[in-house]
Short mmCIF file of C-alpha atoms in Angstrom, two decimals:
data_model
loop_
_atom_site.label_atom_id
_atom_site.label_comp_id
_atom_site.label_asym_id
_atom_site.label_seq_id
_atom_site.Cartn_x
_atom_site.Cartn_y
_atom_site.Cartn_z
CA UNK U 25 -38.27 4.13 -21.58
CA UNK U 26 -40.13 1.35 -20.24
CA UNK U 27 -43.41 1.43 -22.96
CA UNK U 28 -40.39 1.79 -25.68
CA UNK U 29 -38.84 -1.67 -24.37
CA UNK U 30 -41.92 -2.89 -23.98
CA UNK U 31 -43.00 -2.31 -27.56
CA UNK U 32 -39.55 -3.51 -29.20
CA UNK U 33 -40.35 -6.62 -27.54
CA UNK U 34 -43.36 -7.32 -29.23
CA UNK U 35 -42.91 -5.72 -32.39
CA UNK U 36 -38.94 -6.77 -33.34
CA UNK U 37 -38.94 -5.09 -36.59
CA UNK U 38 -39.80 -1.54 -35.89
CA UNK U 39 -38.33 0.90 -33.38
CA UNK U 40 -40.17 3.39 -32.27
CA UNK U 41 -39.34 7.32 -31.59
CA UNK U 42 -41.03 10.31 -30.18
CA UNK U 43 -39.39 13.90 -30.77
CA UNK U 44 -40.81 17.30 -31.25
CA UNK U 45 -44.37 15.84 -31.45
CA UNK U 46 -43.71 13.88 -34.19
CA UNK U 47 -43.94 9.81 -34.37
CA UNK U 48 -42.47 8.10 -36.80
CA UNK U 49 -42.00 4.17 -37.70
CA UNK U 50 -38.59 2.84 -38.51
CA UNK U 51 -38.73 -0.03 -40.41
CA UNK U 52 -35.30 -2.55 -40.19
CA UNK U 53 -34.89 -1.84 -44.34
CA UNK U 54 -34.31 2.31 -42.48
CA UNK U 55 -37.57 3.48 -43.99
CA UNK U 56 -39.24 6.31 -42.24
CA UNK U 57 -43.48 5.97 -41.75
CA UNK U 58 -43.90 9.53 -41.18
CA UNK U 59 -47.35 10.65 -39.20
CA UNK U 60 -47.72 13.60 -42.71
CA UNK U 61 -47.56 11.00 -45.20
CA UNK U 62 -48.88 7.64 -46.00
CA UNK U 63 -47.42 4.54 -48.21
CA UNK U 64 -49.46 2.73 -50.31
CA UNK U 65 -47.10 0.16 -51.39
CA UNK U 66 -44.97 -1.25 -48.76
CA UNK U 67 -45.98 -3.92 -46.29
CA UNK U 68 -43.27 -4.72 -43.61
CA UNK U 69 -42.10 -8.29 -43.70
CA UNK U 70 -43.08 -10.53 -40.76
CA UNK U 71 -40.62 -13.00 -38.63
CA UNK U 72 -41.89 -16.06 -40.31
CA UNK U 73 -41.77 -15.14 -44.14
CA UNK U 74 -38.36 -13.66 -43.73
CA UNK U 75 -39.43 -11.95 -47.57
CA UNK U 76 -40.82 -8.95 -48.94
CA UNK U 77 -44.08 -8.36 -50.67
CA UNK U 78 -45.14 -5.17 -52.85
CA UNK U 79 -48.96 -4.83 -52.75
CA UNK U 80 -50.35 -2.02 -54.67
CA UNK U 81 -53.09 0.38 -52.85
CA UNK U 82 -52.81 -1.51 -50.06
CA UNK U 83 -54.83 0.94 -46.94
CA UNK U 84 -52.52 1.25 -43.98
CA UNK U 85 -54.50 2.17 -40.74
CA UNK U 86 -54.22 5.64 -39.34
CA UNK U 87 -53.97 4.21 -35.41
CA UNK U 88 -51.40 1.31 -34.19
CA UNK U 89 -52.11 0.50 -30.94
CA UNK U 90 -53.71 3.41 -30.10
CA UNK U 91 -50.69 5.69 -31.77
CA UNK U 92 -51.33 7.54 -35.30
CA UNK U 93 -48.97 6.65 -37.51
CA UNK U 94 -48.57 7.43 -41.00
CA UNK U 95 -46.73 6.41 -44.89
CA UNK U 96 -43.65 6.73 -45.85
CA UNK U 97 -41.81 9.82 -47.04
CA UNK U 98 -42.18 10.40 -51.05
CA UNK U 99 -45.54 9.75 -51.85
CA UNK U 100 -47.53 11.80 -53.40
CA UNK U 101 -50.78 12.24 -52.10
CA UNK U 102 -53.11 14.77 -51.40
CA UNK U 103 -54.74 14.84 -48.30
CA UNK U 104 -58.42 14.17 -49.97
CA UNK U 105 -56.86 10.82 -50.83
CA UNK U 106 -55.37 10.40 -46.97
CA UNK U 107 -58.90 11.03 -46.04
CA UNK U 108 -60.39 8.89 -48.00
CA UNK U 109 -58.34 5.74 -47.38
CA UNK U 110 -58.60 5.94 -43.89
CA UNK U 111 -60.80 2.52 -42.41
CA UNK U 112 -63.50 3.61 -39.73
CA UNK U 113 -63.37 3.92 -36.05
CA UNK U 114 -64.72 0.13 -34.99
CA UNK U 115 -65.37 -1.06 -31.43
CA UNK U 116 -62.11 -3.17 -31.91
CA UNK U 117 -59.29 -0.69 -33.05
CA UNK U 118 -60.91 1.92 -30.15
CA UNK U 119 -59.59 -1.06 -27.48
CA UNK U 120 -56.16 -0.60 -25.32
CA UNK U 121 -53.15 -2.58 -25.80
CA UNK U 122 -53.03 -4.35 -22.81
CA UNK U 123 -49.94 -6.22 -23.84
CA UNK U 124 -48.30 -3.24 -23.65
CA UNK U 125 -49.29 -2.33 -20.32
CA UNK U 126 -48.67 -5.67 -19.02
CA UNK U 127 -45.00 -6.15 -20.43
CA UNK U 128 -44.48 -2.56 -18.77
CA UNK U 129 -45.81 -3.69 -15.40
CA UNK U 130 -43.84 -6.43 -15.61
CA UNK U 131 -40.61 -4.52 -16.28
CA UNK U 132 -41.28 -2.44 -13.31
CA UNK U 133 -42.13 -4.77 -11.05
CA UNK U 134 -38.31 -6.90 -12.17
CA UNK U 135 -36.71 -4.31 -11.41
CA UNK U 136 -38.01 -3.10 -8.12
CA UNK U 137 -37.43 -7.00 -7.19
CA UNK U 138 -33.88 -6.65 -8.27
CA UNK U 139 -33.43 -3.90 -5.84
CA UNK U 140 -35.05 -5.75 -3.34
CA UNK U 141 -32.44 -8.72 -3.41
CA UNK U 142 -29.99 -6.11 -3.42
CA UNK U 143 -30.72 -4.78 -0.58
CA UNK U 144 -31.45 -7.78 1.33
CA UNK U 145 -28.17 -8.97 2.03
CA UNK U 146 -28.23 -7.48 5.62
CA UNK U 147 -28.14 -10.47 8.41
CA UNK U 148 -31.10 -10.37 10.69
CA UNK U 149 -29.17 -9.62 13.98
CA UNK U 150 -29.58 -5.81 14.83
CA UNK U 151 -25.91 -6.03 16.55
CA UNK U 152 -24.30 -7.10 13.47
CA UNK U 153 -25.80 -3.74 11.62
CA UNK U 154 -23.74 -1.56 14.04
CA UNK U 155 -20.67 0.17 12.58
CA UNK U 156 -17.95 -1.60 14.48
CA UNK U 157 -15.77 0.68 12.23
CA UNK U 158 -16.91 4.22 12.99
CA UNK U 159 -15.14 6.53 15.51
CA UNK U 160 -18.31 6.82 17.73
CA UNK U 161 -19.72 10.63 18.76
CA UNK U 162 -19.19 12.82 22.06
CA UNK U 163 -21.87 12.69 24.32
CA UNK U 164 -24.06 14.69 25.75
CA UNK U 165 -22.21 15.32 29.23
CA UNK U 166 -18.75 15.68 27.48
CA UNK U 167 -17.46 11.92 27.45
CA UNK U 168 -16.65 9.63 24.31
CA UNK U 169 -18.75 6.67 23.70
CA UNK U 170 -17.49 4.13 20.85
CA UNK U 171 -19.09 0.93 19.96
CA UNK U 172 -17.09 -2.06 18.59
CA UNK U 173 -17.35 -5.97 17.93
CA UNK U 174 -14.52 -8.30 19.39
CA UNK U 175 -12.90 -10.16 16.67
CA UNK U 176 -11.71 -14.14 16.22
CA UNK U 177 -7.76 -12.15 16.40
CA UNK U 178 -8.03 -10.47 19.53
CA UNK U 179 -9.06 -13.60 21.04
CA UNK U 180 -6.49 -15.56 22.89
CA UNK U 181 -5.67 -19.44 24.27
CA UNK U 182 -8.83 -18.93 27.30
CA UNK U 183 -11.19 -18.26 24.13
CA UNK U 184 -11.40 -14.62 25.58
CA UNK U 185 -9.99 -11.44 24.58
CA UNK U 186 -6.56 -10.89 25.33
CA UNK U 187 -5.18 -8.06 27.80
CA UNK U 188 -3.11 -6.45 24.87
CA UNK U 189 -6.38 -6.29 22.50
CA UNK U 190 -8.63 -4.23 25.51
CA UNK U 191 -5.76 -2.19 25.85
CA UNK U 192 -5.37 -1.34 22.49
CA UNK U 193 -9.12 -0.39 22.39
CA UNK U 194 -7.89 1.95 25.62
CA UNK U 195 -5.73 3.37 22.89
CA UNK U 196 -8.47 3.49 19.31
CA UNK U 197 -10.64 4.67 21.62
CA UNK U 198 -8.79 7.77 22.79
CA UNK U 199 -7.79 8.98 19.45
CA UNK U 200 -10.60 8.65 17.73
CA UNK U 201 -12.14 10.99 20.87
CA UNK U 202 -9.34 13.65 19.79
CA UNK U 203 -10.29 13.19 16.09
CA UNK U 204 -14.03 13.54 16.71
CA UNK U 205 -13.08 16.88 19.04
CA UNK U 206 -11.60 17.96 16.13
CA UNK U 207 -8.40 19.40 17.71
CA UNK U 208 -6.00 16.58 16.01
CA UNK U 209 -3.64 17.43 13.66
CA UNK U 210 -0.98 14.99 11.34
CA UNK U 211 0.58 13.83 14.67
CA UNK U 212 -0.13 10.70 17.17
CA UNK U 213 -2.95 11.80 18.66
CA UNK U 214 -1.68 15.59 19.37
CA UNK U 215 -3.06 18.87 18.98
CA UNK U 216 -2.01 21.34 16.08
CA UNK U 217 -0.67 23.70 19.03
CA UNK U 218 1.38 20.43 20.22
CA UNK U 219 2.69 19.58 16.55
CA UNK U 220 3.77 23.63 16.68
CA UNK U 221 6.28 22.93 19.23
CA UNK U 222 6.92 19.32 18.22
CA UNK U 223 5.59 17.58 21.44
CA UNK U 224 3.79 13.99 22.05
CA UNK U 225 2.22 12.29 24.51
CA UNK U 226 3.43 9.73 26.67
CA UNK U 227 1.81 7.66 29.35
CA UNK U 228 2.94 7.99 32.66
CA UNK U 229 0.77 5.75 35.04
CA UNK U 230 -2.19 3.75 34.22
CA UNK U 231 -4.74 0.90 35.86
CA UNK U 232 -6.96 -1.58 34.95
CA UNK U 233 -9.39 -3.51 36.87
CA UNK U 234 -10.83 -6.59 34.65
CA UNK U 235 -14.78 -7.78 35.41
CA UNK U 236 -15.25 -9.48 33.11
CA UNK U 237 -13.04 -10.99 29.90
CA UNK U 238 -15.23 -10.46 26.61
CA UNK U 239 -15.66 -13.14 24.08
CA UNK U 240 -15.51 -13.41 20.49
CA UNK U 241 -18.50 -11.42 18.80
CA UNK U 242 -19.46 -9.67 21.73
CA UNK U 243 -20.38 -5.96 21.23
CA UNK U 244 -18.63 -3.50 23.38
CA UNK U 245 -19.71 -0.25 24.62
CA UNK U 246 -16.46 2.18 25.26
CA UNK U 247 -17.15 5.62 27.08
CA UNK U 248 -13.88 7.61 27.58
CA UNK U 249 -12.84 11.06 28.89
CA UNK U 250 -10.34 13.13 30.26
CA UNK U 251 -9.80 15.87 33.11
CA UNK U 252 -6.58 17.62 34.57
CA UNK U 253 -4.11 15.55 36.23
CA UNK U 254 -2.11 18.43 38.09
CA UNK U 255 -0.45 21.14 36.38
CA UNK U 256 1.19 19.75 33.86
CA UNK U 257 -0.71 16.34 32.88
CA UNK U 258 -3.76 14.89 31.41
CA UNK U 259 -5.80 12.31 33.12
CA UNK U 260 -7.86 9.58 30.78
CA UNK U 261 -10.47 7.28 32.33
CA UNK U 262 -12.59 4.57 30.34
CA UNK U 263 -15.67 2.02 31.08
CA UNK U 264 -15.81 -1.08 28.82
CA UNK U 265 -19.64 -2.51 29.19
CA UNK U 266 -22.04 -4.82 27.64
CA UNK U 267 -23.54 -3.78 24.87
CA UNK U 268 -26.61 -5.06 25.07
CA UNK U 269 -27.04 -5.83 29.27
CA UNK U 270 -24.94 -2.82 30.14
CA UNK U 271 -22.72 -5.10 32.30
CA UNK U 272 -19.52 -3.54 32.99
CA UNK U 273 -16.25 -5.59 31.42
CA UNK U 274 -13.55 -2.88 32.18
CA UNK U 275 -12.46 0.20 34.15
CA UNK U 276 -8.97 1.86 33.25
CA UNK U 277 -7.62 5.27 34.70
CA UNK U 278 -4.14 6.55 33.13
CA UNK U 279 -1.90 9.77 33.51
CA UNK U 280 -0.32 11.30 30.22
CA UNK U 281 1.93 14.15 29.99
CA UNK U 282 4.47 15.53 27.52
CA UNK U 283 7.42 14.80 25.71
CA UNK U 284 9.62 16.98 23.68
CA UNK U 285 10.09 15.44 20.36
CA UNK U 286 13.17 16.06 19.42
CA UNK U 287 15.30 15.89 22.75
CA UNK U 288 13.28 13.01 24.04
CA UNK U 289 12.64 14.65 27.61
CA UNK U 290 9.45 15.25 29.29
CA UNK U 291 8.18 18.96 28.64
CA UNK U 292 5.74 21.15 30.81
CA UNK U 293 2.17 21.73 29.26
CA UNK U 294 1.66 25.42 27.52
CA UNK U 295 -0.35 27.64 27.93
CA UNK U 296 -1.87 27.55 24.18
CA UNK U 297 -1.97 23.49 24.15
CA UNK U 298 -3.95 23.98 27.58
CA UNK U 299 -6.38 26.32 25.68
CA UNK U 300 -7.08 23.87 23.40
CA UNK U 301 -7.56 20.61 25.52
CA UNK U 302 -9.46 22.08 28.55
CA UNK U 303 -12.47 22.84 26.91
CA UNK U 304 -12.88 19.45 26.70
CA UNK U 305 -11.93 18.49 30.20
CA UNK U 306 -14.68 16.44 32.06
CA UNK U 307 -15.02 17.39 35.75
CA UNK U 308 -15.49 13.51 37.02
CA UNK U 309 -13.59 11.59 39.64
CA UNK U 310 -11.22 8.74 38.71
CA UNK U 311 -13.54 5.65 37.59
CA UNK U 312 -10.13 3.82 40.04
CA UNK U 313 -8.68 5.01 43.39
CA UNK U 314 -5.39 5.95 43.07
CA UNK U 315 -2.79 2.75 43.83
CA UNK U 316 -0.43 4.72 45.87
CA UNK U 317 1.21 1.80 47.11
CA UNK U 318 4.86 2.00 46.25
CA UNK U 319 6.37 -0.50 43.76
CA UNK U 320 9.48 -2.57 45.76
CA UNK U 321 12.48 -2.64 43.37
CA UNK U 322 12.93 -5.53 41.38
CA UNK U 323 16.36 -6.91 39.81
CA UNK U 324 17.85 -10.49 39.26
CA UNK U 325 18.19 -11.50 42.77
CA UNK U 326 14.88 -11.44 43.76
CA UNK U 327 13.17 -11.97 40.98
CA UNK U 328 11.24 -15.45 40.13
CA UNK U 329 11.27 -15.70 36.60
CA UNK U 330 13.77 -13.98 33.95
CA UNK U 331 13.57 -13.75 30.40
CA UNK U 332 16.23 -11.95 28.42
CA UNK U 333 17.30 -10.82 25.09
CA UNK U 334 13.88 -9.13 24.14
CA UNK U 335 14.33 -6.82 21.18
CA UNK U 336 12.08 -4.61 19.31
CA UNK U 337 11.03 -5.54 15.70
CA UNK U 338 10.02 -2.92 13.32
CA UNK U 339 6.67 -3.80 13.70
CA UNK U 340 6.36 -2.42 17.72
CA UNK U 341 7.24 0.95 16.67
CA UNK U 342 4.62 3.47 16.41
CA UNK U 343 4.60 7.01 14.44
CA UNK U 344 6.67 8.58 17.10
CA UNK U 345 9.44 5.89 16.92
CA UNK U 346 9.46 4.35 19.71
CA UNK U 347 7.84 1.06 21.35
CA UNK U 348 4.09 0.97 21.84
CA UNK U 349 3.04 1.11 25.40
CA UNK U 350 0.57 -1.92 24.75
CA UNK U 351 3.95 -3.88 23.52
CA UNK U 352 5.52 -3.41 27.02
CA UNK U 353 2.80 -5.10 28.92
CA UNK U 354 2.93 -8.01 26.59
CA UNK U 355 7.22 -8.31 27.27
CA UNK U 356 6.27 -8.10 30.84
CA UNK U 357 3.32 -10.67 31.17
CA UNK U 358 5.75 -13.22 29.37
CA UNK U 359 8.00 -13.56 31.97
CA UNK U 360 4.60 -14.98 34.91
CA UNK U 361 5.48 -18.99 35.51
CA UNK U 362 3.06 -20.91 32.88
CA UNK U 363 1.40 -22.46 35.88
CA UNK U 364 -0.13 -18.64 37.17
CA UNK U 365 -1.35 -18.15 32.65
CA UNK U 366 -2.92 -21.75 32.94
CA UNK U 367 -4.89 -21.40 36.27
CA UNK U 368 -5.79 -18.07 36.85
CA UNK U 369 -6.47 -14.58 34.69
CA UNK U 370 -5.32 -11.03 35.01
CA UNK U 371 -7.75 -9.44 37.20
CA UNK U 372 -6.01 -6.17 38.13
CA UNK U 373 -2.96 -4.39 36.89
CA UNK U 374 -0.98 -1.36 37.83
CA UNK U 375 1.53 -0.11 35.99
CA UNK U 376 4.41 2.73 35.93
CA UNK U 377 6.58 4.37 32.78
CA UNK U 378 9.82 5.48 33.37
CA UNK U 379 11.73 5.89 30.07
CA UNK U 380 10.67 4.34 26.37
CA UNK U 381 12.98 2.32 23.99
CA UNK U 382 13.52 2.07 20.45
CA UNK U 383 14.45 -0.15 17.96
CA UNK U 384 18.22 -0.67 19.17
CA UNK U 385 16.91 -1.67 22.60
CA UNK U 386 17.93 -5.43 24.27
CA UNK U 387 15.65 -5.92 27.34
CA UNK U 388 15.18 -8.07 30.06
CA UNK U 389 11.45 -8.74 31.62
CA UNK U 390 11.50 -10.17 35.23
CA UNK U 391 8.31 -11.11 37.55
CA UNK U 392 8.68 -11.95 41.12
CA UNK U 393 5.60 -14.28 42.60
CA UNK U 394 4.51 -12.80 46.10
CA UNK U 395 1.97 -15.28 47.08
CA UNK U 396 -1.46 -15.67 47.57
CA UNK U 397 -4.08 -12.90 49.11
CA UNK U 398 -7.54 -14.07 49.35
CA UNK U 399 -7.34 -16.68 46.64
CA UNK U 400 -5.37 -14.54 44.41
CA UNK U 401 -2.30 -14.63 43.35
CA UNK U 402 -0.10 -10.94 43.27
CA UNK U 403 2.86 -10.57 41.39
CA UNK U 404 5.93 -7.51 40.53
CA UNK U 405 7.14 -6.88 37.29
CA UNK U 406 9.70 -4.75 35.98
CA UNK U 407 10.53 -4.38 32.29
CA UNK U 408 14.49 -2.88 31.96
CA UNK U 409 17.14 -2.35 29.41
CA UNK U 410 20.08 -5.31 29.73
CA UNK U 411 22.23 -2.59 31.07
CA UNK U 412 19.54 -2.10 34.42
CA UNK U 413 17.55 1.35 33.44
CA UNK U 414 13.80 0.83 34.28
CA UNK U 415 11.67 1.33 31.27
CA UNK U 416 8.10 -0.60 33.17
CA UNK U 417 7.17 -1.76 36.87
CA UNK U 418 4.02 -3.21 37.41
CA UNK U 419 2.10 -4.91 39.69
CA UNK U 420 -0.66 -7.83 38.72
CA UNK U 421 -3.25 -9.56 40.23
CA UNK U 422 -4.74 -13.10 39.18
CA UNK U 423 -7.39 -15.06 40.44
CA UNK U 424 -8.60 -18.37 39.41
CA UNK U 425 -10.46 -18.83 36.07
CA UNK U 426 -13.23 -20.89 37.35
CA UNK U 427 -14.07 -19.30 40.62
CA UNK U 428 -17.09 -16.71 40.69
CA UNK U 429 -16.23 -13.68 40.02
CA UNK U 430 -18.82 -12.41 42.86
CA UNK U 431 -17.46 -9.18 44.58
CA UNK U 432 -13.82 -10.15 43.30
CA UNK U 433 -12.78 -7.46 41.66
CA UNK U 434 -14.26 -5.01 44.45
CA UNK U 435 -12.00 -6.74 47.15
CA UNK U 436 -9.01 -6.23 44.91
CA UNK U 437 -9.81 -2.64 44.52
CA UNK U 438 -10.07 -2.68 48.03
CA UNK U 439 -6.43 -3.76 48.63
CA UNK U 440 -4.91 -1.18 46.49
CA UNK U 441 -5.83 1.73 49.12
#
């Protein structure tokens, strides 16, 4: 294909075709020049003349370029004649073309450069040509490990990510581990044995211990797993690090267990779900001690700060129709006093599900300020329908943004024994 082009280019008025062993010269007027036959009479016009001459016994050369080539069809002429007519071999016709093989080189070496720019699009930085995308692979050991880029939208008013965007990794991250097991079916995250029965998941208990906020562009390293949290419940732990140093950003422990999905109620674990989720179990312990401190009751009279009239939108309902979990720690973080957001950032947070709500649902989000412990500042939250049924408590701990965060988060862990 690339001789062919090469020749049309230099010879415009014929077109040149190989089939069957036979070559043949098309001439633009549709004349064949058959390799069995040769014209005497016909001499193809050039570019410049634009006309066309008639010689009589003119001698057409056997050999164009190094291809034999003969007359046109209808002639008659023996093949003494052919013989004949035919000019000698001369130092000159017995030379290459190397036009041809030039123009050919040339086309190749387009092309290939063509590709080349293609393909050269990719920006320099080996981070950026990591699938931020892709649902990550199982490890060797049993955990989950998922790699992912923070974005300009998950960054908030400190320039860092924001609480709700690492907690909705907590949540990408964990189903894409179920997807990747390969035991998800066409539910939330549940297992083809739990879609059987028509049960979810629900979260029952979960904490977080912040290091270290990321920043936008950073790459983050996410290794999750899960173990058995009693008889009927499923423990989930994950590790947010440093992509490149390997520094660790986040630790998060939570406790899931069942729901039925049609009478809204929580539902023990069977046997055949079991079968299909503890194969995957990870003997580990928790990557946080267990909080066991008891969460004081919260209402109007002791609270701080109120905020009322909180209602779901359409938008912070999930597949199983209710409000995301992620939602409720944003409704409770809005109620802190401005002056705890502007100073200081969530450090450590424990929180505790009682009941969900759906779209109908008027809430009230109340935080009660408890005073400083070593430079930090605790707080209780509850999250509650207007007519006093718990739905969240929490408890948070802040410390300043510019203090050093040297052995910080270690002390706080410290305090929730």
């Amino acid at each position: 294909m690339v001789a062919t082009a090469a020749t049309a280019a230099f010879f415009p008025g014929t077109q040149v075709a190989l089939e069957s062993g036979v070559k043949t010269v098309r001439s633009k007027f549709g004349a064949t020049v058959s390799s069995n036959k040769v014209s005497e009479s016909i001499k193809l016009r050039s570019s410049s003349s634009r006309n066309v001459q008639v010689v009589g016994n003119a001698q057409v050369p056997t050999k164009v370029n190094g291809a034999v080539v003969g007359v046109m069809d209808g002639v008659d002429k023996d093949d003494d004649e052919l013989m004949s007519s035919s000019p000698s071999k001369t130092f000159i016709n017995q030379l290459p073309d190397w036009s041809m093989l030039l123009a050919a080189m040339t086309t190749i070496f387009l092309a290939a450069e063509k590709q080349w720019m293609m393909l050269d699009w990719k920006p320099k930085r080996p981070d950026y040509l990591i699938d931020a995308f892709g649902l990550g692979r199982i490890m060797e050991g049993g955990f989950f490990r998922q790699t992912f880029s923070i974005r300009s939208y998950e960054i908030g008013a400190d320039k860092t990510a924001s609480i709700e965007a690492m907690m909705n990794h907590l949540q990408e991250t964990a189903l894409n581990h179920v997807k990747t097991a390969g035991i998800m079916s066409d539910g939330f995250g549940t297992t083809q044995a739990m879609c059987k029965k028509k049960l979810i998941w629900v979260v029952s208990k979960m904490q977080v211990l912040m290091d270290r906020y990321p920043v936008w562009g950073d790459l983050v390293q996410v290794d999750t797993w899960v173990c058995a949290a009693g008889k009927h419940g499923m423990r989930r732990d994950w590790v947010f690090s440093d992509s490149h140093t390997g520094e660790t950003l986040m630790r998060a422990t939570s406790v899931w267990v069942m729901m039925s999905q049609e009478t809204r109620r929580l539902a023990k674990m069977p046997d055949d779900v079991r079968a299909e989720i503890e194969r995957h179990f990870v003997d580990r312990e928790p990557i946080i001690d267990d909080d066991k401190r008891k969460l004081p009751k919260l209402n109007k009279e002791t609270a701080d700060c109120i905020l009322a009239g909180l209602t779901p939108k359409w938008s912070d309902l999930d597949v199983n129709q209710h409000v995301n979990n992620v939602k409720y720690v944003g409704w409770m973080l809005e109620s802190v006093p401005l002056s705890i957001l502007e100073n200081n950032e969530l450090a450590a947070m424990t929180l505790e599900y009682r009941r969900e709500c759906g779209r109908d649902s008027v809430l009230e989000s109340m935080t009660s300020v408890l005073g400083n412990i070593s430079d930090s500042v605790e707080c209780q939250h509850l999250l509650c329908l207007d007519n006093g049924e718990e739905i969240v408590k929490g408890r948070t701990m802040w410390t300043p943004k510019l203090a050093k965060k040297t052995g910080t988060v270690d002390q706080l862990e410290g305090q929730s024994h």
